[in-house]
Short mmCIF file of C-alpha atoms in Angstrom, two decimals:
data_model
loop_
_atom_site.label_atom_id
_atom_site.label_comp_id
_atom_site.label_asym_id
_atom_site.label_seq_id
_atom_site.Cartn_x
_atom_site.Cartn_y
_atom_site.Cartn_z
CA MET A 1 28.85 31.65 31.65
CA LYS A 2 30.44 28.71 33.17
CA LEU A 3 29.23 28.63 36.85
CA ARG A 4 27.18 31.33 38.63
CA LEU A 5 26.75 32.44 42.25
CA ILE A 6 23.56 33.51 43.24
CA LYS A 7 20.98 34.89 46.01
CA HIS A 8 17.85 33.92 45.78
CA ASN A 9 15.04 34.08 48.47
CA GLY A 10 17.71 34.91 50.99
CA THR A 11 20.23 31.90 50.30
CA MET A 12 23.29 31.59 48.08
CA LYS A 13 23.50 29.08 45.81
CA ILE A 14 26.01 27.98 42.90
CA LEU A 15 24.23 26.95 39.51
CA CYS A 16 26.73 24.22 38.37
CA PRO A 17 27.76 23.41 34.53
CA ASN A 18 25.89 20.10 34.75
CA GLY A 19 22.88 21.93 35.47
CA SER A 20 22.57 21.06 38.80
CA ILE A 21 22.55 23.80 41.97
CA MET A 22 24.56 23.21 45.24
CA ASN A 23 24.44 25.82 48.43
CA ALA A 24 27.13 28.11 48.64
CA THR A 25 28.62 27.27 52.12
CA ASN A 26 32.02 28.62 53.28
CA GLU A 27 33.84 25.28 52.15
CA VAL A 28 32.08 25.59 48.68
CA LEU A 29 32.91 29.59 48.15
CA TYR A 30 36.39 28.59 49.22
CA ARG A 31 36.69 25.82 46.82
CA LEU A 32 35.05 28.31 44.24
CA MET A 33 37.64 30.90 44.92
CA THR A 34 40.72 28.06 44.68
CA SER A 35 39.58 26.28 42.00
CA PHE A 36 37.43 27.99 39.74
CA LYS A 37 39.11 27.02 36.48
CA SER A 38 38.09 23.44 37.08
CA VAL A 39 34.38 23.85 37.45
CA THR A 40 33.12 20.47 36.04
CA ALA A 41 34.31 19.77 39.53
CA PHE A 42 31.09 21.25 40.76
CA LYS A 43 28.04 19.07 40.84
CA GLY A 44 25.24 20.37 43.23
CA GLN A 45 22.72 18.01 45.14
CA ASP A 46 19.87 20.67 45.55
CA GLY A 47 17.90 20.57 42.43
CA PHE A 48 18.41 21.37 38.51
CA TRP A 49 18.51 24.98 37.19
CA SER A 50 18.43 23.32 33.88
CA ALA A 51 15.02 21.73 34.66
CA VAL A 52 13.49 25.14 34.81
CA ASN A 53 15.52 27.56 32.61
CA ALA A 54 17.09 26.50 29.40
CA ASP A 55 20.25 29.20 30.04
CA MET A 56 22.01 29.72 33.32
CA ASN A 57 21.70 33.60 32.89
CA GLU A 58 17.68 33.40 33.00
CA TYR A 59 17.31 31.66 36.40
CA PRO A 60 16.46 33.90 38.68
CA GLY A 61 18.56 35.82 41.69
CA THR A 62 20.98 38.11 42.23
CA THR A 63 24.46 37.34 40.66
CA LEU A 64 27.34 37.64 42.99
CA ALA A 65 30.23 35.84 41.40
CA MET A 66 30.58 34.21 38.07
CA VAL A 67 33.38 32.12 36.16
CA ASP A 68 33.23 33.30 32.64
CA GLU A 69 33.72 31.42 29.30
CA LYS A 70 37.17 32.24 29.47
CA GLY A 71 37.61 30.70 32.97
CA CYS A 72 37.90 33.93 34.89
CA LEU A 73 36.32 34.71 37.93
CA VAL A 74 34.25 37.41 37.95
CA VAL A 75 33.25 39.10 41.43
CA PHE A 76 30.35 41.39 41.74
CA ASP A 77 30.14 41.46 45.09
CA GLU A 78 33.02 40.84 47.26
CA ALA A 79 31.76 41.09 50.69
CA VAL A 80 30.32 37.17 49.85
CA PHE A 81 34.04 36.03 50.06
CA LYS A 82 34.88 38.19 52.99
CA GLY A 83 36.63 35.95 55.63
CA VAL A 84 36.18 33.00 53.94
CA LEU A 85 39.89 32.44 53.14
CA ILE A 86 40.87 33.73 56.78
CA ASN A 87 38.27 31.47 58.49
CA SER A 88 38.75 28.66 56.15
CA GLU A 89 38.84 25.11 57.46
CA PHE A 90 41.60 24.18 54.95
CA ILE A 91 45.44 24.55 54.84
CA SER A 92 47.67 24.50 52.01
CA ALA A 93 50.11 21.19 51.60
CA THR A 94 53.22 23.59 52.65
CA GLU A 95 51.32 24.58 55.88
CA PHE A 96 50.45 21.02 56.80
CA ALA A 97 54.21 19.84 56.24
CA ASP A 98 55.40 22.70 58.21
CA LYS A 99 52.68 21.84 60.78
CA HIS A 100 54.05 18.05 61.19
CA GLU A 101 57.76 19.06 60.31
CA LYS A 102 57.82 17.02 57.24
CA CYS A 103 58.79 17.83 53.46
CA ARG A 104 55.90 19.33 51.00
CA ALA A 105 56.87 16.73 48.84
CA THR A 106 55.71 14.04 51.19
CA VAL A 107 52.73 15.70 52.08
CA LYS A 108 51.44 16.22 48.53
CA ARG A 109 52.46 12.09 47.37
CA MET A 110 50.12 11.22 50.44
CA CYS A 111 47.36 13.42 49.26
CA SER A 112 47.79 12.25 45.92
CA GLU A 113 47.70 8.58 47.41
CA GLY A 114 44.49 9.41 49.31
CA ARG A 115 46.03 9.28 52.74
CA ILE A 116 45.34 12.40 54.20
CA LYS A 117 41.53 12.16 54.98
CA GLY A 118 39.37 15.19 53.30
CA ALA A 119 42.12 16.67 51.20
CA TYR A 120 41.40 17.52 47.85
CA LYS A 121 43.26 18.87 45.03
CA THR A 122 42.43 22.64 43.07
CA SER A 123 44.04 24.26 40.27
CA SER A 124 46.83 25.86 42.89
CA GLY A 125 47.60 22.86 45.08
CA TRP A 126 46.20 20.64 47.57
CA LEU A 127 43.97 21.81 50.58
CA ILE A 128 43.88 19.80 53.73
CA PRO A 129 41.56 20.33 56.52
CA LYS A 130 43.13 22.18 59.27
CA ASP A 131 42.28 19.14 61.89
CA ALA A 132 43.55 16.43 59.84
CA GLN A 133 45.44 13.67 61.29
CA TYR A 134 49.04 13.02 60.09
CA PRO A 135 48.75 9.38 58.55
CA SER A 136 50.30 6.47 60.10
CA ARG A 137 53.31 5.13 58.13
CA LYS A 138 52.45 2.19 55.82
CA LYS A 139 53.64 -1.32 56.57
CA ARG A 140 55.77 -2.71 54.00
CA GLU A 141 54.89 -6.40 53.16
CA VAL A 142 58.00 -8.43 53.70
CA GLN A 143 59.16 -10.26 51.12
CA LYS A 144 59.88 -13.85 50.73
#
């Protein structure tokens, strides 16, 4: 198992591949659903499961979902993800481009240049906060 989503003591947590633990907020669950193939991007700040157990499987809690050794997302309790995509705080690069009447390639380039605040790359494309502003034009330096 590469990554494990658990419910323990009433809270959902993700056991990350680097041995850390992170709270499973809606944003984190959305990231899990859209970028589970790149599990190394998941790094928690809420302690370390590896300090308690040598194996992720042994950490206490009910497994709600996991990423297996083949890189597949296995969901045991789909109710956990219900509404996460619908109520997501993020939109795709295509949706952002349509919203601002720009081309998708331009939006993707601006994301890769870090010009759209809060955008991040997933295995399936860019995710951009719904309320992100379209960046102002870069001023070109005049050559003398």
